Amino acid sequence: MHRQGAVLLEEGYLSNASRWHRLTLDGLASTRDGLTPRARLLIWPDLSTDVRAALAGLPHEGLIEIVWQNSRGHITSLTVDETEYAALPAVLAEARAVMVLSGYEDERAPLMAGVLPDPDGVLRARWLP
């Protein structure tokens, strides 16, 4: 089950560091103002509110990134492999929505990708796909 009218924005501001934002029409301007210039921007589907189904659908093995929103609305992520799956129900006990992504870059397919230009409108960033 997905909530209507929202998507997730992954703001990659350093090579292996990112922040997550839930985008809605009402909050778009305030989110835009807080983004880092030259950030790599990836758009993902909204989080699923069916946390149990997401956990039940984990792959049998491999690296995953699990993204979740807690009861206070904060979105965070954690990269784990199958040896850590058993701990996820406790970690996600207060999660109200979740998304599971492959931990392997070549298996990830965002809905859209882009780069944020500098404040003067010039694009000076170079990100590899």
Coordinates of C-alpha atoms in Angstrom, one line a residue:
M1 CA 0.0 0.0 0.0
H2 CA 1.5 3.4 -1.0
R3 CA 0.4 6.8 0.0
Q4 CA -0.8 9.0 -2.9
G5 CA 0.9 12.1 -4.1
A6 CA 4.4 11.7 -2.7
V7 CA 7.8 10.4 -3.8
L8 CA 11.1 10.0 -2.1
L9 CA 14.1 12.2 -2.9
E10 CA 17.6 10.8 -2.3
E11 CA 20.0 13.7 -2.0
G12 CA 23.5 12.5 -2.6
Y13 CA 25.7 15.3 -1.3
L14 CA 28.9 13.3 -1.1
S15 CA 30.1 10.1 -2.9
N16 CA 28.7 7.6 -0.3
A17 CA 26.5 9.9 1.8
S18 CA 22.9 10.8 1.3
R19 CA 19.8 12.3 2.9
W20 CA 16.3 11.3 2.3
H21 CA 13.3 13.6 1.8
R22 CA 9.6 12.8 1.3
L23 CA 8.3 15.2 -1.4
T24 CA 4.8 16.4 -1.6
L25 CA 3.5 19.4 -3.5
D26 CA 3.0 21.3 -0.2
G27 CA 6.5 20.8 1.0
L28 CA 8.4 21.0 -2.3
A29 CA 9.7 24.6 -1.9
S30 CA 11.0 24.1 1.7
T31 CA 12.7 20.9 0.7
R32 CA 14.3 22.6 -2.3
D33 CA 15.7 25.4 -0.2
G34 CA 17.6 22.9 2.0
L35 CA 19.2 20.9 -0.7
T36 CA 23.0 21.0 -1.2
P37 CA 24.2 22.6 -4.5
R38 CA 25.7 20.0 -6.9
A39 CA 23.9 17.2 -5.1
R40 CA 22.9 14.1 -7.1
L41 CA 19.2 13.8 -6.9
L42 CA 17.4 10.4 -7.3
I43 CA 13.6 10.1 -7.2
W44 CA 12.1 6.9 -5.8
P45 CA 8.5 5.7 -5.3
D46 CA 6.9 6.6 -2.0
L47 CA 7.5 4.4 1.1
S48 CA 5.2 1.5 1.7
T49 CA 3.1 1.6 4.9
D50 CA 3.1 -2.2 4.9
V51 CA 6.3 -2.8 7.0
R52 CA 5.6 -6.5 7.6
A53 CA 5.3 -7.2 3.9
A54 CA 8.5 -5.4 3.1
L55 CA 10.3 -7.5 5.7
A56 CA 8.7 -10.7 4.4
G57 CA 9.9 -9.8 0.9
L58 CA 13.6 -9.4 1.7
P59 CA 15.9 -11.4 -0.6
H60 CA 17.4 -14.6 0.8
E61 CA 20.9 -13.2 0.6
G62 CA 22.7 -10.1 -0.5
L63 CA 23.2 -6.5 0.4
I64 CA 20.1 -4.2 0.8
E65 CA 19.5 -0.6 1.8
I66 CA 16.4 -0.3 3.9
V67 CA 14.9 3.2 4.0
W68 CA 12.2 4.0 6.7
Q69 CA 10.3 6.8 8.2
N70 CA 9.9 6.7 12.0
S71 CA 6.9 7.9 14.0
R72 CA 8.3 11.4 14.2
G73 CA 8.6 11.7 10.5
H74 CA 12.4 11.4 10.2
I75 CA 13.6 9.3 7.2
T76 CA 16.8 7.3 7.5
S77 CA 18.4 4.4 5.9
L78 CA 20.6 1.4 6.8
T79 CA 22.6 -0.9 4.6
V80 CA 22.6 -4.6 5.8
D81 CA 23.2 -8.1 4.5
E82 CA 21.4 -11.3 5.3
T83 CA 23.4 -11.8 8.5
E84 CA 21.6 -8.8 9.9
Y85 CA 18.1 -9.4 8.7
A86 CA 17.0 -11.0 12.0
A87 CA 17.6 -7.7 13.8
L88 CA 15.5 -5.6 11.4
P89 CA 12.1 -6.1 13.1
A90 CA 13.5 -4.5 16.3
V91 CA 15.2 -1.7 14.3
L92 CA 12.0 -1.0 12.5
A93 CA 9.7 -1.3 15.5
E94 CA 8.7 2.4 15.3
A95 CA 8.7 2.6 11.5
R96 CA 5.5 3.8 9.9
A97 CA 6.7 3.3 6.3
V98 CA 9.5 1.5 4.6
M99 CA 11.3 0.8 1.3
V100 CA 13.8 -1.9 0.5
L101 CA 16.4 -1.2 -2.2
S102 CA 19.2 -3.4 -3.5
G103 CA 22.5 -2.6 -2.0
Y104 CA 24.2 -3.0 -5.4
E105 CA 24.3 0.1 -7.5
D106 CA 23.8 -1.7 -10.8
E107 CA 20.6 -3.2 -9.5
R108 CA 19.0 0.1 -8.4
A109 CA 16.6 1.9 -10.8
P110 CA 15.3 5.2 -9.6
L111 CA 12.3 6.8 -11.3
M112 CA 14.3 9.9 -12.2
A113 CA 17.9 11.2 -11.7
G114 CA 19.4 14.6 -11.9
V115 CA 21.9 17.0 -10.4
L116 CA 21.1 20.3 -8.6
P117 CA 22.8 23.3 -10.2
D118 CA 24.6 26.0 -8.3
P119 CA 22.6 29.0 -7.1
D120 CA 23.7 30.9 -10.3
G121 CA 22.0 28.2 -12.4
V122 CA 25.3 26.7 -13.7
L123 CA 25.7 23.0 -13.5
R124 CA 29.2 22.3 -12.2
A125 CA 28.8 18.8 -10.8
R126 CA 29.9 15.6 -12.4
W127 CA 28.2 12.4 -11.1
L128 CA 28.7 9.0 -12.6
P129 CA 25.4 7.1 -13.2

